[in-house]
Amino acid sequence: MTEFQHYTVMKKETVDGLNIKPDGIYVDCTLGGAGLSVYLLHQLHEQGRLYAFDRYQYAIYPAKIRVAPCVENVQVVFLTRNFSPLAQALAAQGVTNVAG
């Protein structure tokens, strides 16, 4: 098994540019080390949702651990798959519209 390492760059610039709605639905297409997701989750409340994609199981497991303290009231759905085609992958989860 490959050990997963990741360093998130431009976290604030990327997420802050979305003008986060606390009750919005968001998608992280390349979950990786979950740095962007963790920062985003701190801005959501109980109606907010995050769909997090990564095609590598060895990335998903540590990301779940890293995200766990942030998800007390926020729903996070981890999808171990490529995000392409995104609309179909989200539709399979019942999602037809996202905030960012």
N, CA and C of each residue as an Amber inpcrd file, in Angstrom:
protein
   300
   0.8440000  -1.1900000   0.0000000   0.0000000   0.0000000   0.0000000
   0.8820000   1.2450000   0.0000000   0.5080000   2.2190000  -0.7640000
   1.2400000   3.4690000  -0.8610000   0.8390000   4.3900000   0.2820000
   1.8270000   4.9840000   0.9480000   1.5230000   5.9550000   1.9940000
   1.1230000   7.2570000   1.3320000   0.0570000   7.8580000   1.8050000
  -0.4650000   9.0840000   1.2000000   0.0440000  10.2970000   1.9560000
   0.6360000  11.2300000   1.2250000   1.0850000  12.4970000   1.8000000
   0.5830000  13.6240000   0.9110000   0.1960000  14.7250000   1.5500000
  -0.3640000  15.8360000   0.7820000  -0.1760000  17.1310000   1.5730000
   0.1230000  18.2060000   0.8620000   0.2110000  19.5320000   1.4610000
  -0.7050000  20.4510000   0.6630000  -1.6710000  21.0730000   1.3240000
  -2.6370000  21.9400000   0.6580000  -2.0530000  23.3290000   0.4610000
  -2.1080000  23.8160000  -0.7670000  -1.6470000  25.1680000  -1.0760000
  -2.8380000  26.0210000  -1.4890000  -2.7440000  27.3070000  -1.2530000
  -3.7630000  28.2900000  -1.6170000  -5.1610000  27.9400000  -1.0910000
  -5.1970000  27.4150000   0.1180000  -6.4520000  26.9850000   0.7380000
  -7.4420000  28.1460000   0.8580000  -7.0240000  29.2180000   1.4960000
  -7.9380000  30.3420000   1.7080000  -8.3430000  30.9900000   0.3910000
  -7.3810000  31.1650000  -0.5120000  -7.6780000  31.7960000  -1.7950000
  -8.7080000  30.9880000  -2.5840000  -8.5920000  29.6850000  -2.5240000
  -9.4900000  28.8120000  -3.2710000 -10.8860000  28.7950000  -2.6650000
 -11.0030000  28.5430000  -1.3820000 -12.3080000  28.3940000  -0.7370000
 -12.9810000  29.7500000  -0.5260000 -12.2480000  30.7490000  -0.0890000
 -12.8530000  32.0620000   0.1620000 -13.4500000  32.6590000  -1.1050000
 -12.8810000  32.3230000  -2.2470000 -13.4070000  32.8130000  -3.5220000
 -14.7880000  32.2670000  -3.8440000 -15.2150000  31.2350000  -3.1450000
 -16.5380000  30.6480000  -3.3660000 -17.6590000  31.4010000  -2.6620000
 -17.3120000  32.3250000  -1.7610000 -18.3310000  33.0220000  -0.9730000
 -19.3030000  32.0110000  -0.3620000 -18.7940000  31.2100000   0.5330000
 -19.4890000  30.0600000   1.1160000 -20.8360000  30.4440000   1.7300000
 -21.8500000  29.6660000   1.3720000 -23.1700000  29.7510000   1.9910000
 -23.1980000  28.6440000   3.0380000 -23.4240000  28.9540000   4.2960000
 -23.3530000  27.9440000   5.3550000 -24.2680000  26.7430000   5.1540000
 -25.3470000  26.9080000   4.3820000 -26.2700000  25.7950000   4.1460000
 -26.1280000  25.2200000   2.7390000 -25.0540000  25.5640000   2.0540000
 -24.8730000  25.1410000   0.6710000 -24.3700000  23.7170000   0.5070000
 -24.4720000  23.2500000  -0.7260000 -23.9290000  21.9520000  -1.1210000
 -22.6560000  22.2190000  -1.9070000 -21.5620000  21.5800000  -1.4840000
 -20.2540000  21.7960000  -2.1060000 -19.6440000  20.4700000  -2.5300000
 -18.7480000  20.5540000  -3.5050000 -18.0970000  19.3750000  -4.0520000
 -16.5940000  19.5990000  -4.0610000 -15.8690000  18.6420000  -3.5110000
 -14.4060000  18.6190000  -3.6180000 -14.0890000  17.4770000  -4.5780000
 -13.7220000  17.8370000  -5.7990000 -13.5020000  16.8240000  -6.8440000
 -12.1980000  16.0570000  -6.6720000 -11.2660000  16.6320000  -5.9580000
  -9.9660000  15.9810000  -5.7440000  -9.6270000  16.0830000  -4.2710000
 -10.2530000  15.2590000  -3.4770000 -10.1600000  15.3260000  -2.0120000
  -8.7300000  15.3320000  -1.4960000  -7.9100000  14.4210000  -1.9980000
  -6.5080000  14.3690000  -1.5640000  -6.3870000  14.3070000  -0.0580000
  -5.6150000  15.2220000   0.5130000  -5.4060000  15.2560000   1.9500000
  -6.4870000  15.9740000   2.7290000  -7.5280000  16.4310000   2.0610000
  -8.7200000  17.0490000   2.6620000  -8.4830000  18.4440000   3.2180000
  -7.3830000  19.0740000   2.8750000  -7.1080000  20.4160000   3.3850000
  -8.1620000  21.4330000   3.0010000  -8.5810000  21.4340000   1.7360000
  -9.6310000  22.3580000   1.3040000 -10.9600000  22.0010000   1.9550000
 -11.2520000  20.7210000   2.0470000 -12.5210000  20.2810000   2.6450000
 -12.6160000  20.6680000   4.1110000 -11.5540000  20.4800000   4.8530000
 -11.5560000  20.8410000   6.2740000 -11.8180000  22.3390000   6.4330000
 -11.1280000  23.1430000   5.6620000 -11.3210000  24.6000000   5.7270000
 -12.7630000  24.9680000   5.3650000 -13.3140000  24.3400000   4.3420000
 -14.6840000  24.5870000   3.9180000 -15.6850000  24.1570000   4.9860000
 -15.4850000  22.9780000   5.5510000 -16.4300000  22.4510000   6.5410000
 -16.5580000  23.3430000   7.7650000 -15.5280000  24.0540000   8.1230000
 -15.5980000  24.9780000   9.2620000 -16.5550000  26.1370000   8.9940000
 -16.9450000  26.3090000   7.7400000 -17.8280000  27.4130000   7.3680000
 -19.2690000  26.9630000   7.1070000 -19.5230000  25.6660000   7.2020000
 -20.8740000  25.1540000   6.9660000 -21.5880000  24.8760000   8.2820000
 -22.9200000  24.9320000   8.2520000 -23.6870000  24.5060000   9.4230000
 -24.4860000  23.2610000   9.0650000 -25.4220000  22.8700000   9.9340000
 -26.0490000  21.5550000   9.8100000 -26.7800000  21.3080000   8.4920000
 -27.1860000  22.3250000   7.7660000 -27.8190000  22.1000000   6.4670000
 -26.7880000  22.0030000   5.3310000 -25.5540000  22.3380000   5.6160000
 -24.5220000  22.2680000   4.5960000 -24.1280000  20.8330000   4.2980000
 -23.6890000  20.5940000   3.0530000 -23.2680000  19.2470000   2.6640000
 -22.0140000  19.3480000   1.8000000 -21.2030000  18.3090000   1.8900000
 -20.0020000  18.2100000   1.0720000 -19.9480000  16.8240000   0.4490000
 -19.7160000  16.7890000  -0.8470000 -19.4720000  15.5480000  -1.5810000
 -18.0010000  15.5690000  -1.9670000 -17.2650000  14.5920000  -1.4700000
 -15.8110000  14.5650000  -1.6290000 -15.3930000  13.3580000  -2.4700000
 -14.7520000  13.6300000  -3.5990000 -14.3250000  12.5890000  -4.5320000
 -12.8210000  12.3730000  -4.4570000 -12.4120000  11.1410000  -4.4520000
 -11.0200000  10.7740000  -4.7270000 -11.0470000   9.3460000  -5.2330000
 -10.3220000   9.0820000  -6.2790000 -10.3700000   7.7340000  -6.8520000
  -9.4970000   6.7380000  -6.1150000  -8.7160000   7.2270000  -5.1560000
  -7.8010000   6.3470000  -4.4330000  -8.2810000   6.1090000  -3.0070000
  -8.5390000   4.8470000  -2.6620000  -8.9530000   4.4900000  -1.3130000
  -7.9000000   4.9100000  -0.2960000  -6.6250000   4.8310000  -0.6690000
  -5.5750000   5.2010000   0.2840000  -5.5770000   6.6990000   0.5720000
  -6.2890000   7.4950000  -0.2000000  -6.4760000   8.9180000   0.1110000
  -7.7450000   9.1220000   0.9350000  -8.7840000   8.3670000   0.6380000
 -10.0780000   8.5290000   1.3230000  -9.9660000   8.2450000   2.8150000
  -9.3430000   7.1510000   3.1910000  -9.2940000   6.7600000   4.6020000
  -8.6550000   7.8400000   5.4800000  -7.4350000   8.3400000   5.1760000
  -6.8760000   9.3910000   6.0290000  -7.6720000  10.6950000   5.9560000
  -8.3140000  10.9490000   4.8230000  -9.1390000  12.1560000   4.7120000
 -10.3350000  12.0740000   5.6560000 -10.9400000  10.8930000   5.7670000
 -12.0670000  10.7150000   6.6920000 -11.6340000  11.0120000   8.1240000
 -10.4630000  10.5710000   8.4820000  -9.9470000  10.8260000   9.8300000
  -9.7140000  12.3130000  10.0390000  -9.1470000  12.9640000   9.0470000
  -8.8510000  14.3940000   9.1550000 -10.1240000  15.2360000   9.2050000
 -11.1430000  14.8170000   8.4860000 -12.3980000  15.5550000   8.4020000
 -13.2970000  15.3030000   9.6160000 -13.1480000  14.1710000  10.2710000
 -14.0450000  13.7570000  11.3580000 -14.3310000  14.8390000  12.3970000
 -13.3360000  15.5850000  12.8960000 -13.6600000  16.6020000  13.9070000
 -14.5200000  17.7500000  13.3780000 -14.6430000  17.8840000  12.0710000
 -15.3670000  19.0080000  11.4610000 -16.8050000  18.6670000  11.0930000
 -17.2050000  17.4180000  11.2360000 -18.4780000  16.9980000  10.6670000
 -19.5380000  16.6320000  11.7020000 -19.4720000  17.2110000  12.8500000
 -20.4430000  16.8780000  13.8860000 -21.8730000  17.0550000  13.3930000
 -22.1390000  18.1510000  12.6960000 -23.4930000  18.4230000  12.2250000
 -23.5910000  18.5630000  10.7060000 -22.5080000  18.3920000   9.9950000
 -22.4900000  18.5800000   8.5490000 -22.3780000  17.2180000   7.8750000
 -23.1740000  17.0200000   6.8480000 -23.1350000  15.7520000   6.1270000
 -22.0070000  15.7780000   5.1030000 -21.1400000  14.7580000   5.1550000
 -20.0770000  14.5860000   4.1740000 -20.2480000  13.2140000   3.5430000
 -20.2380000  13.1930000   2.2270000 -20.3410000  11.9420000   1.4830000
 -19.0220000  11.7450000   0.7530000 -18.3330000  10.6560000   1.0630000
 -17.0590000  10.3360000   0.4180000 -17.3310000   9.3640000  -0.7260000
 -16.7990000   9.6840000  -1.8900000 -16.9990000   8.8560000  -3.0670000
 -15.6410000   8.4140000  -3.5930000 -15.3910000   7.1160000  -3.5080000
 -14.1210000   6.5790000  -3.9800000 -14.2570000   6.2860000  -5.4620000
 -14.0360000   7.3110000  -6.2480000 -14.1540000   7.2130000  -7.7020000
 -13.6540000   8.5000000  -8.3400000 -13.4360000   8.4390000  -9.6200000
 -13.1120000   9.6280000 -10.3880000 -14.3690000  10.4900000 -10.4490000
 -14.2240000  11.7870000 -10.4250000 -15.3890000  12.6640000 -10.4240000
 -16.0190000  12.8230000 -11.8090000 -15.3850000  12.3050000 -12.8280000
 -15.8850000  12.4520000 -14.1860000 -16.7500000  11.2550000 -14.5570000
 -17.9290000  11.4660000 -15.0710000 -18.6450000  12.7070000 -15.3030000
 -19.3250000  13.2050000 -14.0160000 -19.0650000  14.3990000 -13.6550000
 -19.4940000  14.9500000 -12.3700000 -21.0200000  14.9910000 -12.2170000
 -21.7170000  15.5000000 -13.2110000 -23.1710000  15.6330000 -13.0960000
 -23.8300000  14.2760000 -12.8430000 -23.3720000  13.2460000 -13.5250000
 -23.9520000  11.9140000 -13.3340000 -23.6120000  11.3500000 -11.9600000
 -22.3790000  11.5640000 -11.5130000 -21.9660000  11.0650000 -10.1990000
 -22.7890000  11.7290000  -9.0940000 -23.0330000  13.0360000  -9.2040000
 -23.8390000  13.7380000  -8.2010000 -25.3120000  13.3550000  -8.3000000
 -25.8170000  13.2020000  -9.5190000 -27.2130000  12.8140000  -9.7020000
 -27.4960000  11.4660000  -9.0540000 -26.5200000  10.5700000  -9.0990000
 -26.6720000   9.2680000  -8.4500000 -26.8120000   9.4150000  -6.9410000
 -26.3590000  10.5580000  -6.3960000 -26.4840000  10.8460000  -4.9650000
 -27.7160000  11.7120000  -4.6730000 -28.4890000  12.0270000  -5.7170000
 -29.6780000  12.8580000  -5.5510000 -29.4030000  14.3430000  -5.6010000
 -28.2270000  14.7280000  -6.0870000 -27.8160000  16.1370000  -6.1360000
 -27.9420000  16.6560000  -7.5590000 -28.6930000  17.7320000  -7.7320000
 -28.8510000  18.3150000  -9.0590000 -28.3250000  19.7440000  -9.1410000
 -28.0080000  20.3290000  -7.9870000 -27.5310000  21.7140000  -7.9690000
 -26.5670000  21.8840000  -6.8100000 -25.4610000  22.6010000  -7.0360000
 -24.4820000  22.8370000  -5.9830000 -24.1680000  24.3300000  -5.8830000
 -23.6810000  24.7390000  -4.7340000 -23.2780000  26.1270000  -4.5170000
 -21.8370000  26.3660000  -4.9440000 -21.0440000  25.3260000  -4.9440000
 -19.6370000  25.5060000  -5.3420000 -18.8680000  24.2050000  -5.3280000
